[in-house]
Structures are given as structure tokens and as C-alpha cells.
Tab-separated table of C-alpha atoms in Angstrom:
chain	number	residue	atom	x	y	z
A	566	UNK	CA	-5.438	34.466	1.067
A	567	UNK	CA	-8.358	32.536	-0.047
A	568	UNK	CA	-6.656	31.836	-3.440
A	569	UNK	CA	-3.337	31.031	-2.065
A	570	UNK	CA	-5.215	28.111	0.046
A	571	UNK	CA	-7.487	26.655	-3.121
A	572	UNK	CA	-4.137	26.508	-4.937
A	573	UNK	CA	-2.390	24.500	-1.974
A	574	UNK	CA	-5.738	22.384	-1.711
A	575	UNK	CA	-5.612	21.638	-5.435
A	576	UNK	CA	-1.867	20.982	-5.173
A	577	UNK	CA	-2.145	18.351	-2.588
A	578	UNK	CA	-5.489	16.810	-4.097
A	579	UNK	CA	-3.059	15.969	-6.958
A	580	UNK	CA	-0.155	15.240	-5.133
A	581	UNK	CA	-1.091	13.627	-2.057
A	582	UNK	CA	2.465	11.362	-1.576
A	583	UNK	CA	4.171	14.742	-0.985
A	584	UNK	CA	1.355	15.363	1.833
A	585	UNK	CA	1.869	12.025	3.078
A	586	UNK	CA	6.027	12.316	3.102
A	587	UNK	CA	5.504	15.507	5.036
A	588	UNK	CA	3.123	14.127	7.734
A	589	UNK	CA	5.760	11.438	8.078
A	590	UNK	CA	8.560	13.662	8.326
A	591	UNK	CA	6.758	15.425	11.346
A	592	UNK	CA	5.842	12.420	13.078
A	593	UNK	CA	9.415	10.957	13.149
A	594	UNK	CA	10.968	14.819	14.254
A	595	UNK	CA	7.894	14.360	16.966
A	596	UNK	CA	8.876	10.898	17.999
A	597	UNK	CA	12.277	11.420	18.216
A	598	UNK	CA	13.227	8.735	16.032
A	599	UNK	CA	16.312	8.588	14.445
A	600	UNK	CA	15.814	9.533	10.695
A	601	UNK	CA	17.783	6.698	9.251
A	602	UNK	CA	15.595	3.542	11.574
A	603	UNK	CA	12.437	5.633	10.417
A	604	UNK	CA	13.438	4.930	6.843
A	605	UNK	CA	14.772	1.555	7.914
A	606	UNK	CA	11.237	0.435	9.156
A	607	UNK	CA	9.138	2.231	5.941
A	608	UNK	CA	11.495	0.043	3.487
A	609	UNK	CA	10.571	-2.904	5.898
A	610	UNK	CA	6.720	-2.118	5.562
A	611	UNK	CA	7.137	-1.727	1.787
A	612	UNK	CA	8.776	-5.705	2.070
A	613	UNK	CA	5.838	-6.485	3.798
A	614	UNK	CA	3.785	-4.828	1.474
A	615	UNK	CA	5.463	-6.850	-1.582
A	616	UNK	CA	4.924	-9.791	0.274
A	617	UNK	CA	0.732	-9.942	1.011
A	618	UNK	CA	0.902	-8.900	-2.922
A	619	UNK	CA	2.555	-11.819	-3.957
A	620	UNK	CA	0.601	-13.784	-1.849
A	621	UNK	CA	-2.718	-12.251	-2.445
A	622	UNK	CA	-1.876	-12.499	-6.113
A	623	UNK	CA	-0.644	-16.032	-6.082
A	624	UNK	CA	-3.804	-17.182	-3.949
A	625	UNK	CA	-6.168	-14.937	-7.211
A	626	UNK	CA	-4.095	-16.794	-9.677
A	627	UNK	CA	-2.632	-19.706	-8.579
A	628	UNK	CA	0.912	-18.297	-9.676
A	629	UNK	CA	3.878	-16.797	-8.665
A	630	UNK	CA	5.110	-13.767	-10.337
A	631	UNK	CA	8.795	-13.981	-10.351
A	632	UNK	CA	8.710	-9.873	-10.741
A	633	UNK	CA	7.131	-9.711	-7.168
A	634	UNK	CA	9.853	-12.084	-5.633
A	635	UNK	CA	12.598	-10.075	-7.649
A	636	UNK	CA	11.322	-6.426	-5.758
A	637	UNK	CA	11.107	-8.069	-2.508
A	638	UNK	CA	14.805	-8.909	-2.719
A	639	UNK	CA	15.743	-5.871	-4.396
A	640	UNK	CA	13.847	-3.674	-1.586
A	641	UNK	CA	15.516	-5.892	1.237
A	642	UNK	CA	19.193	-5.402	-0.204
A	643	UNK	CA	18.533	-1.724	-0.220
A	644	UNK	CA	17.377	-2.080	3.160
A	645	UNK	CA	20.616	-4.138	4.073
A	646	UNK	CA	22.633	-1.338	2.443
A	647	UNK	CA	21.415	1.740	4.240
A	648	UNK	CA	21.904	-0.396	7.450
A	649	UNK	CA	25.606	-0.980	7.090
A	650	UNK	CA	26.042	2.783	5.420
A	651	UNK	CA	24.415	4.193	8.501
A	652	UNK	CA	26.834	2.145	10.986
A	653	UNK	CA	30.199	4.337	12.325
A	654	UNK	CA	32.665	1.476	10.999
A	655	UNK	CA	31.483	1.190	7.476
A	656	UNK	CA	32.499	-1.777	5.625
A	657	UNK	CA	32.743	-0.828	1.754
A	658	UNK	CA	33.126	-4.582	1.183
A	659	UNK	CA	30.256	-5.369	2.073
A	660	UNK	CA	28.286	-2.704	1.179
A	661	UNK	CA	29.853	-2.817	-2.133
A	662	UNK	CA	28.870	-6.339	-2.598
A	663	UNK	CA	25.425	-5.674	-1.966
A	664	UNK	CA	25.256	-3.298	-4.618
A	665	UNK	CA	26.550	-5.771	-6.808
A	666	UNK	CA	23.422	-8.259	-5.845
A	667	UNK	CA	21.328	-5.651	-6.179
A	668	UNK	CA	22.228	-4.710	-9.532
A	669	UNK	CA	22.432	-8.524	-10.447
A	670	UNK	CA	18.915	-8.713	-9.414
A	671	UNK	CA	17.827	-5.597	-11.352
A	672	UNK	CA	19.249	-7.209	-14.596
A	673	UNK	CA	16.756	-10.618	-13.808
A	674	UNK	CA	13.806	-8.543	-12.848
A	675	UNK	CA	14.083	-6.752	-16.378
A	676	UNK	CA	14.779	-9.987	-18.212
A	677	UNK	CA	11.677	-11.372	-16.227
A	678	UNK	CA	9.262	-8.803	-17.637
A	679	UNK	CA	11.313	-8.963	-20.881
A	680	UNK	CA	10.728	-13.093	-21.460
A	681	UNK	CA	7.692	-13.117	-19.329
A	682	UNK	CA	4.697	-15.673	-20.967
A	683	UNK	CA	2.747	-12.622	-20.892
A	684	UNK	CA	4.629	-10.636	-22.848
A	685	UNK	CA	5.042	-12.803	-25.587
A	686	UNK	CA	1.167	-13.337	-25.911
A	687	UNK	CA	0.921	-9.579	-26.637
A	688	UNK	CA	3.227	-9.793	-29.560
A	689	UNK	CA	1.616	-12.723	-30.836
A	690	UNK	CA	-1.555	-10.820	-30.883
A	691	UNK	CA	0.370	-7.862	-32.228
A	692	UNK	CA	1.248	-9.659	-35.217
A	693	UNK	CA	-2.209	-11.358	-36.057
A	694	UNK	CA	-3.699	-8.304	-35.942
A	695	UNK	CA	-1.244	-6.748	-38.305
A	696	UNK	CA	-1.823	-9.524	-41.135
């Protein structure tokens, strides 16, 4: 018995997000929230979240990281679809739409890593180095 609860210990010591998704999970069966607002309002912390970052980073650095703007709309739109999926009268319009802006945004946020400034610095000194 004493083993069995080490292991679980050591499991969770590693993998403490599944701990936290399960403390969640009880605390929205105990509240009596409807499952789909509960994940409605996490994706809305998370935009919040995205939001003191890009601040907090822009007020360090004096710059804004398009990346950080790009996540923050991409986690909103994924917010906006679950909302209209979760309504009774869904509109596939709509929701389809949204997917298309999401994916839209998807391709700038991986050209804006791809073509960031400080990508292209690291190459640079990839190639000095290499001479």
C-alpha cells in the first residue's frame, strides 16, 4: 500500500497539470457548473493570461511581440467557437467561418516566428560561426 502511494506521489510530482485538471474537474461537478461555461471561463483566464504577458513583456522590453497578440486572438476565436457549438441552434456558418480565421491566424503566427528579427539574428550567428 505504501508503494502504491510513493508511485502516485512521484507520478503527480511529475505531472502536476493532470492533478490540477482533476481538482478542477471536481470543483466544477461540486459547483454545479455547467461543464461547457467552466471551460468557457478557463479559455477566458488563459486570454487574460496572454494579455498581462504581453503587457508585462512589452513594459520589460519596450516591444510588442506580434506572437503574443496572434495567441490572444487565436485563444478568443476558440473561445467564440465552443460558444456557438454549445448553443441548441447551431449555426455552421458561422462557426465554420471562425475556423477559417482561426486557421488564417495560425498561418501568421507561424510566419511571425518564421520572419521574426530574432530569428534571423540566430542564423546570422549560425553562419559566422561556421566560417
Amino acid at each position: 500500500m505504501r508503494k502504491a502511494l510513493l508511485k502516485i506521489r512521484k507520478y503527480f510530482e511529475y505531472n502536476y497539470e493532470v492533478l490540477i485538471a482533476m481538482v478542477l474537474f471536481i470543483a466544477i461537478i461540486i459547483s454545479g457548473l455547467e461543464f461547457f461555461k467552466a471551460i468557457i471561463y478557463m479559455l477566458e483566464f488563459i486570454v487574460i493570461m496572454e494579455v498581462v504577458k504581453m503587457i508585462s513583456d512589452f513594459i520589460k522590453k519596450e516591444k510588442l511581440r506580434l506572437r503574443f497578440v496572434i495567441d490572444i486572438f487565436i485563444i478568443f476565436l476558440i473561445r467564440d467557437v465552443i460558444i456557438q457549438a454549445s448553443h441548441k441552434n447551431i449555426d455552421y456558418f458561422d462557426i465554420s467561418f471562425l475556423l477559417i480565421v482561426i486557421f488564417v491566424f495560425f498561418i501568421f503566427r507561424i510566419m511571425s516566428i518564421k520572419y521574426s528579427p530574432g530569428s534571423s539574428k540566430l542564423k546570422d550567428k549560425g553562419n559566422n560561426s561556421s566560417e
